[in-house]
Tab-separated table of C-alpha atoms in Angstrom:
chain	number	residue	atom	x	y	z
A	1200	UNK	CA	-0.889	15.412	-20.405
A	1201	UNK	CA	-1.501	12.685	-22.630
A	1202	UNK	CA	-4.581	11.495	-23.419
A	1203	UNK	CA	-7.080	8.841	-25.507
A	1204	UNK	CA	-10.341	9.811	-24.003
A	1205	UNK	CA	-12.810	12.200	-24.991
A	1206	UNK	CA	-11.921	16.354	-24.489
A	1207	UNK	CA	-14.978	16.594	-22.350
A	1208	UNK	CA	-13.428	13.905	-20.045
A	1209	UNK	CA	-9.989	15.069	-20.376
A	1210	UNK	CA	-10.521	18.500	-19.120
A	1211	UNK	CA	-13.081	17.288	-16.573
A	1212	UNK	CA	-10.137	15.307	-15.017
A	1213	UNK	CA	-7.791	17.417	-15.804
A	1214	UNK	CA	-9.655	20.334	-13.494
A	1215	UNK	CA	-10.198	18.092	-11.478
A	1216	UNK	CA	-6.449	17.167	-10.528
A	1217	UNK	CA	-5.388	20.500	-10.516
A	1218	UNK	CA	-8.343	21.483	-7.640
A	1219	UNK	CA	-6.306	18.854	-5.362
A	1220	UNK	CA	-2.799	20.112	-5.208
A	1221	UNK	CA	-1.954	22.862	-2.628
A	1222	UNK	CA	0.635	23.326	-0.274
A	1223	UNK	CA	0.704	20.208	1.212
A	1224	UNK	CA	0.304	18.345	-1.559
A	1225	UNK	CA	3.156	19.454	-4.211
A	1226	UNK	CA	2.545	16.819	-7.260
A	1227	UNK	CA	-0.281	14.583	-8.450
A	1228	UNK	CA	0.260	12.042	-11.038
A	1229	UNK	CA	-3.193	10.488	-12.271
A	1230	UNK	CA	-3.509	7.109	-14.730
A	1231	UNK	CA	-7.444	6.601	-15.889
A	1232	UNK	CA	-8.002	3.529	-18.137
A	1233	UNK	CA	-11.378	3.064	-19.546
A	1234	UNK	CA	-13.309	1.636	-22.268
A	1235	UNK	CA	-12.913	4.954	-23.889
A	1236	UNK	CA	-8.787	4.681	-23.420
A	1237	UNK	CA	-5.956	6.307	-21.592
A	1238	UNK	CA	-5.582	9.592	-20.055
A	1239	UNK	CA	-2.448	10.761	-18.113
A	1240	UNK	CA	-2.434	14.009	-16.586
A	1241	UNK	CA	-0.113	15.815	-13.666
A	1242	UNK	CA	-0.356	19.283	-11.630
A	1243	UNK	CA	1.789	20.510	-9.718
A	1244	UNK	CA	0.873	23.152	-6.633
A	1245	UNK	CA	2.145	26.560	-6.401
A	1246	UNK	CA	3.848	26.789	-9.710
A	1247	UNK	CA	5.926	24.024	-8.462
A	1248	UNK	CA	7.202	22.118	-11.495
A	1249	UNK	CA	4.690	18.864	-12.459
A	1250	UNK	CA	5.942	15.176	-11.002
A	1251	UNK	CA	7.140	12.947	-14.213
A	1252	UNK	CA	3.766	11.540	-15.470
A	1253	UNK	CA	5.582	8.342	-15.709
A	1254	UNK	CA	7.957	8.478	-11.998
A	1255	UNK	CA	8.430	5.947	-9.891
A	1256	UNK	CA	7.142	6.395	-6.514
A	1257	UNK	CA	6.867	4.648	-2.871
A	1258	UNK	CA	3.656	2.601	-2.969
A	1259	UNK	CA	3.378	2.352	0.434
A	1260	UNK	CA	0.418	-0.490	1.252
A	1261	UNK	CA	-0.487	-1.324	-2.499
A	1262	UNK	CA	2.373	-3.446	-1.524
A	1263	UNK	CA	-0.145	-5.979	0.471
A	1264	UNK	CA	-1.911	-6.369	-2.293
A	1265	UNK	CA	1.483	-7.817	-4.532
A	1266	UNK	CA	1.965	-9.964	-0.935
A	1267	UNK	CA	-1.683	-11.280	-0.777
A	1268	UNK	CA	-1.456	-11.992	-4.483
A	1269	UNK	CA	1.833	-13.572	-4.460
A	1270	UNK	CA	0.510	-15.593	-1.799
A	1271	UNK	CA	-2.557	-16.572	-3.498
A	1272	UNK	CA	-0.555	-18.042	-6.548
A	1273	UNK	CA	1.260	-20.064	-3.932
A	1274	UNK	CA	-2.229	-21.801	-2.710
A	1275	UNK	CA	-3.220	-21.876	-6.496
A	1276	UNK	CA	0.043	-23.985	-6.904
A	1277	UNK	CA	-1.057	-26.245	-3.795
A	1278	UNK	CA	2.412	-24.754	-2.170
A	1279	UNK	CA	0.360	-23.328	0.925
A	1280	UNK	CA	-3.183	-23.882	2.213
A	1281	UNK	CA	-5.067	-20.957	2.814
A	1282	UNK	CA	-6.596	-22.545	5.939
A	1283	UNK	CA	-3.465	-23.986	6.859
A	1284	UNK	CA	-2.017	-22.813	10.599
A	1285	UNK	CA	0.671	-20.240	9.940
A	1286	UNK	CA	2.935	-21.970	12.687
A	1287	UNK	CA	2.673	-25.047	10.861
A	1288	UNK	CA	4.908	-23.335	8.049
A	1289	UNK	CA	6.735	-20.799	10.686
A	1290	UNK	CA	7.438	-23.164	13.781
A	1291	UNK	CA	10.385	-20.840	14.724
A	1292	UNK	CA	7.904	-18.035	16.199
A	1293	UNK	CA	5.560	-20.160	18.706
A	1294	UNK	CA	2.619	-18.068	16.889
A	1295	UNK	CA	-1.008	-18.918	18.319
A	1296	UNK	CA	-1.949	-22.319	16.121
A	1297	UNK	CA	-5.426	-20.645	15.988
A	1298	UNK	CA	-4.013	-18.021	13.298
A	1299	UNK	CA	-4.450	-19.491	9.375
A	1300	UNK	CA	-3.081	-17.765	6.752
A	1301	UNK	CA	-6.237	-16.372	5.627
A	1302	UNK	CA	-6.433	-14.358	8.789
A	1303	UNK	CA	-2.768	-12.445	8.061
A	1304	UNK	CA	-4.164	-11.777	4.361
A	1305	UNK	CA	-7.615	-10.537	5.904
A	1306	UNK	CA	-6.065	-9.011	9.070
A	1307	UNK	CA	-7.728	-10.690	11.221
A	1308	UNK	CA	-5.093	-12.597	12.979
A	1309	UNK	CA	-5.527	-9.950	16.342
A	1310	UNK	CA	-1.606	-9.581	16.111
A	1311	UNK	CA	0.338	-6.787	17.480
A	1312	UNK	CA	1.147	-4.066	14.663
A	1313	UNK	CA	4.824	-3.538	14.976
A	1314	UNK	CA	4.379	-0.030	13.953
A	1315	UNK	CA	2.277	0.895	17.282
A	1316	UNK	CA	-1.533	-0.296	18.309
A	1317	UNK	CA	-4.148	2.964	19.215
A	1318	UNK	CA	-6.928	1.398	20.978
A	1319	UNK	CA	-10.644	2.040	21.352
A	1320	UNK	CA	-10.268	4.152	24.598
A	1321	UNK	CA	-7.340	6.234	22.880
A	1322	UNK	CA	-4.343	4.688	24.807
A	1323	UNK	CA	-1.212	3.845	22.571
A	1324	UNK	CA	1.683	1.151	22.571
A	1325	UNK	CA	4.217	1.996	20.649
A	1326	UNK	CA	6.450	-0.107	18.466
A	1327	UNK	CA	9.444	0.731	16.713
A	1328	UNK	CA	10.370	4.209	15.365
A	1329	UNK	CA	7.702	5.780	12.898
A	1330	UNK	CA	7.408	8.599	10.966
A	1331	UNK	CA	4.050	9.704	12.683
A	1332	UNK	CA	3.605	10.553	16.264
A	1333	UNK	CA	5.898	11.235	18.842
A	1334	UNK	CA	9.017	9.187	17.515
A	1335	UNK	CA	8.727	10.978	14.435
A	1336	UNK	CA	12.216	12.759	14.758
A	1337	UNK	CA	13.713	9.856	15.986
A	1338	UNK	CA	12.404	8.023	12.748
A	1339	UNK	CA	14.207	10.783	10.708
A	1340	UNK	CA	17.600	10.039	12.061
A	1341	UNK	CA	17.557	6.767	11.798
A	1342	UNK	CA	15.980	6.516	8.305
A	1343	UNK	CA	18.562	4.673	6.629
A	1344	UNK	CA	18.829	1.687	9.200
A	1345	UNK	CA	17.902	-1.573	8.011
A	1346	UNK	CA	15.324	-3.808	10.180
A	1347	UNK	CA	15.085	-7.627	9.470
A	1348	UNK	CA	11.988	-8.654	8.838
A	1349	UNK	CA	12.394	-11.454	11.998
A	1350	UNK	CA	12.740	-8.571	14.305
A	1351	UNK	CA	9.321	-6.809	13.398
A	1352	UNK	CA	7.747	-10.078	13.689
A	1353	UNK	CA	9.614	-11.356	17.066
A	1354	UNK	CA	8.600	-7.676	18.401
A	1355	UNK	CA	4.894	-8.168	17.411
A	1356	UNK	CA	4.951	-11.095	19.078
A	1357	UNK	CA	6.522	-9.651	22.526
A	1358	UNK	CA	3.211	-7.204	23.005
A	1359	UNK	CA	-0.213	-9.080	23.694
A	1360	UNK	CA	-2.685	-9.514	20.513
A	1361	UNK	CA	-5.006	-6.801	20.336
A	1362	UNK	CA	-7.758	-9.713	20.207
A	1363	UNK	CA	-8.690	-13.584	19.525
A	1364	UNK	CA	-7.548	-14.959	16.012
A	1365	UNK	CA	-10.489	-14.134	13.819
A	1366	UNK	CA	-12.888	-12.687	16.469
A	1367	UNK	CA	-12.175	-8.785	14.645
A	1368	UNK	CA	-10.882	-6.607	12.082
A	1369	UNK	CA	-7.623	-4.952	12.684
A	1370	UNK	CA	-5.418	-3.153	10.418
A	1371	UNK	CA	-1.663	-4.778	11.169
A	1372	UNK	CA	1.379	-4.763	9.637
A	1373	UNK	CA	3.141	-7.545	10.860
A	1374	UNK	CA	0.411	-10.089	9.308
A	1375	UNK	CA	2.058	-9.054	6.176
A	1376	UNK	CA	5.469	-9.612	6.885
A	1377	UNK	CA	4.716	-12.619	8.191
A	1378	UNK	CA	3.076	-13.398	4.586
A	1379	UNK	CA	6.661	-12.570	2.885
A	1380	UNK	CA	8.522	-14.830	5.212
A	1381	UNK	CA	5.643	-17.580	4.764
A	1382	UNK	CA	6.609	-17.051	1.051
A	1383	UNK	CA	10.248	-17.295	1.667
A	1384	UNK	CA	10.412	-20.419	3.924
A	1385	UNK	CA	7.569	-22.504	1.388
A	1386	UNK	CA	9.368	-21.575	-1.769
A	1387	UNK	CA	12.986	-21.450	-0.851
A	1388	UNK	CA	13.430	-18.176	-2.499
A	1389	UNK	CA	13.405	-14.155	-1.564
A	1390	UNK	CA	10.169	-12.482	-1.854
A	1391	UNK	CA	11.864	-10.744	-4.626
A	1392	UNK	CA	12.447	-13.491	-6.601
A	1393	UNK	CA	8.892	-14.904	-6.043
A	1394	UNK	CA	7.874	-11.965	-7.288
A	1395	UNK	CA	9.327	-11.300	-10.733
A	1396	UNK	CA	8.662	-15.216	-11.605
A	1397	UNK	CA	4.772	-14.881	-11.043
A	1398	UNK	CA	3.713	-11.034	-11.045
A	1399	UNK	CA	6.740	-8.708	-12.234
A	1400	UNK	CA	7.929	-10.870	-15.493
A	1401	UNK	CA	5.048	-12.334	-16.986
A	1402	UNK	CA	3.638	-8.680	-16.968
A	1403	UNK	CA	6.651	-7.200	-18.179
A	1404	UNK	CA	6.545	-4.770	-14.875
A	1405	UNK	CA	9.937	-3.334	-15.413
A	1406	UNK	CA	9.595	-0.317	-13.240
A	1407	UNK	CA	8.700	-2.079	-10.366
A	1408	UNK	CA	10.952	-3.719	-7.052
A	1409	UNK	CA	11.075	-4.567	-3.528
A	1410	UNK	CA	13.784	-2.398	-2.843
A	1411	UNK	CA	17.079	-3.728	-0.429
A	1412	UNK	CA	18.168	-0.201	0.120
A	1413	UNK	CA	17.185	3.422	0.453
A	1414	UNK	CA	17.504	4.218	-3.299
A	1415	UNK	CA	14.826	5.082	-5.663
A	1416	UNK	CA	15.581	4.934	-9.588
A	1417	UNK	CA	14.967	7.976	-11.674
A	1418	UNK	CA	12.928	9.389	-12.945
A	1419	UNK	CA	10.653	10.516	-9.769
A	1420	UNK	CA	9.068	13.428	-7.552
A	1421	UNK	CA	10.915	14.208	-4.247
A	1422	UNK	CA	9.368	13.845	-1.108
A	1423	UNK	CA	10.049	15.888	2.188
A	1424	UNK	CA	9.610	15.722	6.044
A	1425	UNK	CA	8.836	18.977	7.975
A	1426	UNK	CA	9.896	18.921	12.067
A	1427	UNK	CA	11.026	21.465	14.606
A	1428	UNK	CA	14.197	21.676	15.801
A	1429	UNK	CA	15.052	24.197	18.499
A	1430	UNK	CA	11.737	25.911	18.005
A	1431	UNK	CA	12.146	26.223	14.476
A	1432	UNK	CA	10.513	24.761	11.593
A	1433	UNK	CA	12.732	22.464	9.293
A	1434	UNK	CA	12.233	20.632	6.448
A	1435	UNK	CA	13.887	17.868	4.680
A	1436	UNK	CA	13.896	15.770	1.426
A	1437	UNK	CA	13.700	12.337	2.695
A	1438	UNK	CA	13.383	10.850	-1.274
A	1439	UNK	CA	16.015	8.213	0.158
A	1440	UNK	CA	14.787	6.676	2.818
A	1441	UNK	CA	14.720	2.581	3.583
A	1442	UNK	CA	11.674	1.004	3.690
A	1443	UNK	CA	12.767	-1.834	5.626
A	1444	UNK	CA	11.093	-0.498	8.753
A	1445	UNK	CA	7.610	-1.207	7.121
A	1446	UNK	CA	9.113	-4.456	5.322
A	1447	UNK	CA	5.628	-6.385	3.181
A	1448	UNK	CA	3.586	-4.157	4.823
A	1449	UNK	CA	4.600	-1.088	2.502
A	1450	UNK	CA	7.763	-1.160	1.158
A	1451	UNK	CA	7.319	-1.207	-2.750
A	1452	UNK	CA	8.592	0.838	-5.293
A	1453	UNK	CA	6.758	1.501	-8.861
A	1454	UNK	CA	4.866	4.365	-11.443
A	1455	UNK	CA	1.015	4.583	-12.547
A	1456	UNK	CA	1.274	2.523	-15.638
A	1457	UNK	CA	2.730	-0.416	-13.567
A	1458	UNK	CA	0.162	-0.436	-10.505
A	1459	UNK	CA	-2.089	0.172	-13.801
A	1460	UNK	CA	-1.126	-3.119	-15.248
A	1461	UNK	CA	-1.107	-5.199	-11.885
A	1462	UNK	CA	-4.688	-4.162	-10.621
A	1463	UNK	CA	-6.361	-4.495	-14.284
A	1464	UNK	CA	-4.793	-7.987	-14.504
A	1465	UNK	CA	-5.829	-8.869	-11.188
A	1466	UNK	CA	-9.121	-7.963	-11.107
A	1467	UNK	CA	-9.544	-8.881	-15.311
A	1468	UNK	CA	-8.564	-12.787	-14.034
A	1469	UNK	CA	-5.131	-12.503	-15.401
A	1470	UNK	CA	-3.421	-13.338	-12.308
A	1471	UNK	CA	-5.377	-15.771	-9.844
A	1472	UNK	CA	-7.799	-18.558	-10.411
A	1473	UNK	CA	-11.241	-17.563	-10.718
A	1474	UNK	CA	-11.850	-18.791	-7.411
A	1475	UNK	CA	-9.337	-17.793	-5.936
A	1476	UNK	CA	-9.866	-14.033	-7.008
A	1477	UNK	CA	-13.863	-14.597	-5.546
A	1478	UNK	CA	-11.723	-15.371	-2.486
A	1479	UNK	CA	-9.707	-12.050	-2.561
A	1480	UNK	CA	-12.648	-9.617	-3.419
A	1481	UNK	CA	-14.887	-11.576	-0.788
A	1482	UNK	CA	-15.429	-8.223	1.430
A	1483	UNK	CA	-14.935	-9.189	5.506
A	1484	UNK	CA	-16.915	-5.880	7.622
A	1485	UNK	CA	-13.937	-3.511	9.135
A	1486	UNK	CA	-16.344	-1.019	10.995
A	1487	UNK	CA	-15.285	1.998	8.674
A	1488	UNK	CA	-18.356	2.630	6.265
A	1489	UNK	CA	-18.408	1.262	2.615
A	1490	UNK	CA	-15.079	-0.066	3.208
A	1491	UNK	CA	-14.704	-3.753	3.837
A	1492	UNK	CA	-11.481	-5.910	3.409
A	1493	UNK	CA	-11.030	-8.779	1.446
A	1494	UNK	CA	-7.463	-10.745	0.942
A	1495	UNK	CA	-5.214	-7.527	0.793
A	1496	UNK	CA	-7.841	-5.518	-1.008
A	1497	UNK	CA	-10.103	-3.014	0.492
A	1498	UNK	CA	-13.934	-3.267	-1.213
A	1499	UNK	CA	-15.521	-0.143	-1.360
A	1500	UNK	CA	-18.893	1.343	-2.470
A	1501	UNK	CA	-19.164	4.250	-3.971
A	1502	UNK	CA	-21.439	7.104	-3.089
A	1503	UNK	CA	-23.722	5.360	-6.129
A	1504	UNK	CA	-23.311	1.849	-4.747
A	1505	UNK	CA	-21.091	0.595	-7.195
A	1506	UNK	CA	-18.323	-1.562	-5.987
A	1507	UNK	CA	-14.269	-0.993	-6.164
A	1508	UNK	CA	-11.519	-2.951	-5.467
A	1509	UNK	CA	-8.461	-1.030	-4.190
A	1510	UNK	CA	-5.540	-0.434	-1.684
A	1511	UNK	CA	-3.873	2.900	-0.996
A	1512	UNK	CA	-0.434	3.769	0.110
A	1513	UNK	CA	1.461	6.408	2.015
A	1514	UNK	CA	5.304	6.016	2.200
A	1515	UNK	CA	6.519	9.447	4.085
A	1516	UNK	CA	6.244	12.410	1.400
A	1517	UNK	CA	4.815	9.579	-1.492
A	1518	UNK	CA	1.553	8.054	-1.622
A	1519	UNK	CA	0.004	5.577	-4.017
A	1520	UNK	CA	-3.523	5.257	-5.053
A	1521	UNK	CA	-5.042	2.157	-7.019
A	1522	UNK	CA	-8.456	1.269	-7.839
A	1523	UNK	CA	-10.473	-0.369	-10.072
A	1524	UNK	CA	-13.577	-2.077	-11.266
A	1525	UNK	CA	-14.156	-6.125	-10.269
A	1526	UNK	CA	-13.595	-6.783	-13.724
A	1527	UNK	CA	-10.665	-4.213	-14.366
A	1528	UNK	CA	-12.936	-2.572	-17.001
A	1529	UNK	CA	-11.759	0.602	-15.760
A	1530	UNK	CA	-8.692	1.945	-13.261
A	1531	UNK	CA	-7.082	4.751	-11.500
A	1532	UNK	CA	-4.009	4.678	-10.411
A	1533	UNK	CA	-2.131	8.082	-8.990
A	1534	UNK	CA	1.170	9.079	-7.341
A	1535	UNK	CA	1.122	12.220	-4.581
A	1536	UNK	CA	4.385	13.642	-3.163
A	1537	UNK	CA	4.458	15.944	-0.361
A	1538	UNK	CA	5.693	17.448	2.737
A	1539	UNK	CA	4.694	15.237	5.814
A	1540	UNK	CA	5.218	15.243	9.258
A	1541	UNK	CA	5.333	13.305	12.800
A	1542	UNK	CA	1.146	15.013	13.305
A	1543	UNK	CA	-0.312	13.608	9.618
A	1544	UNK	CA	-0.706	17.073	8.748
A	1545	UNK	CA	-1.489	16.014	5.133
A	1546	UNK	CA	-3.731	13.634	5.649
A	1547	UNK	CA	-7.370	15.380	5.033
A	1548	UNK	CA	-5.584	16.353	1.998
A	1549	UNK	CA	-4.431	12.736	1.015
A	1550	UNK	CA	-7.921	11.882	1.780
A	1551	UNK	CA	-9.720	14.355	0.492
A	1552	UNK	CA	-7.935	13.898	-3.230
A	1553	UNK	CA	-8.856	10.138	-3.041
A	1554	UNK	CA	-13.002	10.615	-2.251
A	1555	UNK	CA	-12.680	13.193	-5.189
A	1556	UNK	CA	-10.447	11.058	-7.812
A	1557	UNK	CA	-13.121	8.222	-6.713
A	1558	UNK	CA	-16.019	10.455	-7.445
A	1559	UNK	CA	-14.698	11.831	-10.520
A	1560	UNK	CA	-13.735	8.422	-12.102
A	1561	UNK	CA	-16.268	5.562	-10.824
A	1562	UNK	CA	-19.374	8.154	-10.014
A	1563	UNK	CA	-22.189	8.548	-11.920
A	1564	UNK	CA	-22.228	12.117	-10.076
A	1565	UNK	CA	-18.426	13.767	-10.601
A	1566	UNK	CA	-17.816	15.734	-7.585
């Protein structure tokens, strides 16, 4: 634990962390900046040995939040309109000419998530292979294949929208991938590229990448898959694994002190025009309470009706949480590894340690 804050706050957080680890989560990495300073503090569950305060982790869908920024600079460089129709710039994918690229950034395009729709009265189409549901195993096997991002998109498009361009709210994938290849075919460059010349560089982000294979660099906490197999209970370390199957949508790799250092310069102005960062935080309703969606942020209010910005990220045994104030005054940023498997067995967990990392940090009232 290292720390700049006051004891009281310290051990309050501290207790706090260690109250959210059990079996199914192993590790907890927590980054709180404040006025007051720094603290940095890890726990790990069952006397299992504390995740590297400082590893490097799968940020799962933080990584819209790099692609709606990325994009953003790309309108504040008059490279791409933010109104302008998305097949204008991708001709090669006969997309509806209704959809602008503000509706991929807000999700409200109405396309097709590649990685499987569940609709209102509970029926499902699938997609490809995921790691949740009933492809899970089939996922496993084939985690080291390598999808190109056309293919998501061109399988998107084979499956009917879920609804008109901008008449709803849907949380999609493939908007986002079509973001990196609208960055691609404007700039003439990889996303990767694009990346370190307007986020990763001038930020000096060294611990973070869009990854191009299934490794992950050291140091970092493992993260496993349970499944049954002949009526027995297995479990795997899937800590390799390539992303490529999620592509924009979630594939990023990088620690607490980075995501630390992108969302405080985001939100503190560092990053977009002020009016285009009005644009980002503007919060569009979703239907789940006290979260709305901006451009590739979430908005939240907390229990005391304060606002947040964030995203969160699951990656298959990693998860990412980032949050902070409007004005990046104050952030949290935390990496969870754990044991996951094809029935989101972990998930009141995952969500129950982000309502009470919320609480603790950004309410008036800790929990």
């Amino acid at each position: 634990m290292t720390t700049t804050v006051s004891n009281q706050t310290a051990d309050r957080l501290q207790l706090a962390i260690e109250k959210i680890v059990d079996p199914g989560i192993i590790g907890l990495s927590v980054r709180v900046n404040n006025e007051q300073g720094e603290w940095v503090g890890t726990a790990g569950a069952g006397g299992n040995v504390k995740p590297p305060a400082d590893g490097h982790i799968r940020i799962g869908s933080n990584t819209k939040t790099f692609t709606a920024t990325l994009v953003l600079q790309l309108v504040a460089e008059d490279r791409i309109g933010l109104d302008d129709p998305v097949s204008d710039h991708l001709p090669e994918f006969g997309i509806d000419q209704r959809i602008t690229v503000r509706m991929l950034l807000q999700q409200t395009s109405g396309l097709f998530n590649f990685t499987g729709e569940v609709y209102e009265d509970g029926s499902i189409v699938f997609g490809i292979p995921i790691p949740y549901g009933p492809n899970g195993k089939e996922w496993l096997d084939n985690r080291f294949k390598t999808y190109r991002p056309q293919e998501l998109v061109e399988l998107a498009l084979s499956k009917p929208a879920r609804f008109e361009p901008g008449a709803g709210w849907s949380y999609s994938n493939t908007n986002y991938v079509l973001a990196r290849l609208l960055v691609e075919k404007v700039t003439g460059r990889t996303v990767t590229e694009e990346m370190q010349r307007l986020i990763l560089t001038p930020l000096g982000m060294s611990h973070t990448v869009v990854p191009d294979d299934a490794e992950i660099a050291e140091p970092h906490a493992h993260a496993y898959y349970r499944y049954d197999e002949d009526g027995e209970p297995r479990t795997v370390d899937i800590t390799r694994q390539n992303p490529s199957w999620v592509s924009a949508g979630g594939d990023m790799i990088s620690t607490t002190e980075d995501l630390h250092t992108f969302i405080a310069a985001l939100t503190g102005g560092k990053l977009l025009p002020d009016e285009l960062r009005e644009e980002m935080f503007t919060p569009r309703a979703t239907g789940i309470p006290n979260m709305d969606y901006g451009l590739g942020v979430f908005v939240l209010t907390t229990d005391d009706g304060a606002t947040v910005i964030s995203h969160n990220g699951a990656a298959v045994g990693h998860a990412a949480l980032m949050y902070a104030t409007p004005d990046g005054s104050k952030t949290l940023t935390a990496a969870l590894n754990c044991v996951d498997d094809a029935n989101l067995t972990v998930a009141a967990a995952f969500q129950g340690a982000q309502q009470r990392l919320l609480n603790e940090v950004f309410g008036s009232r800790p929990a």
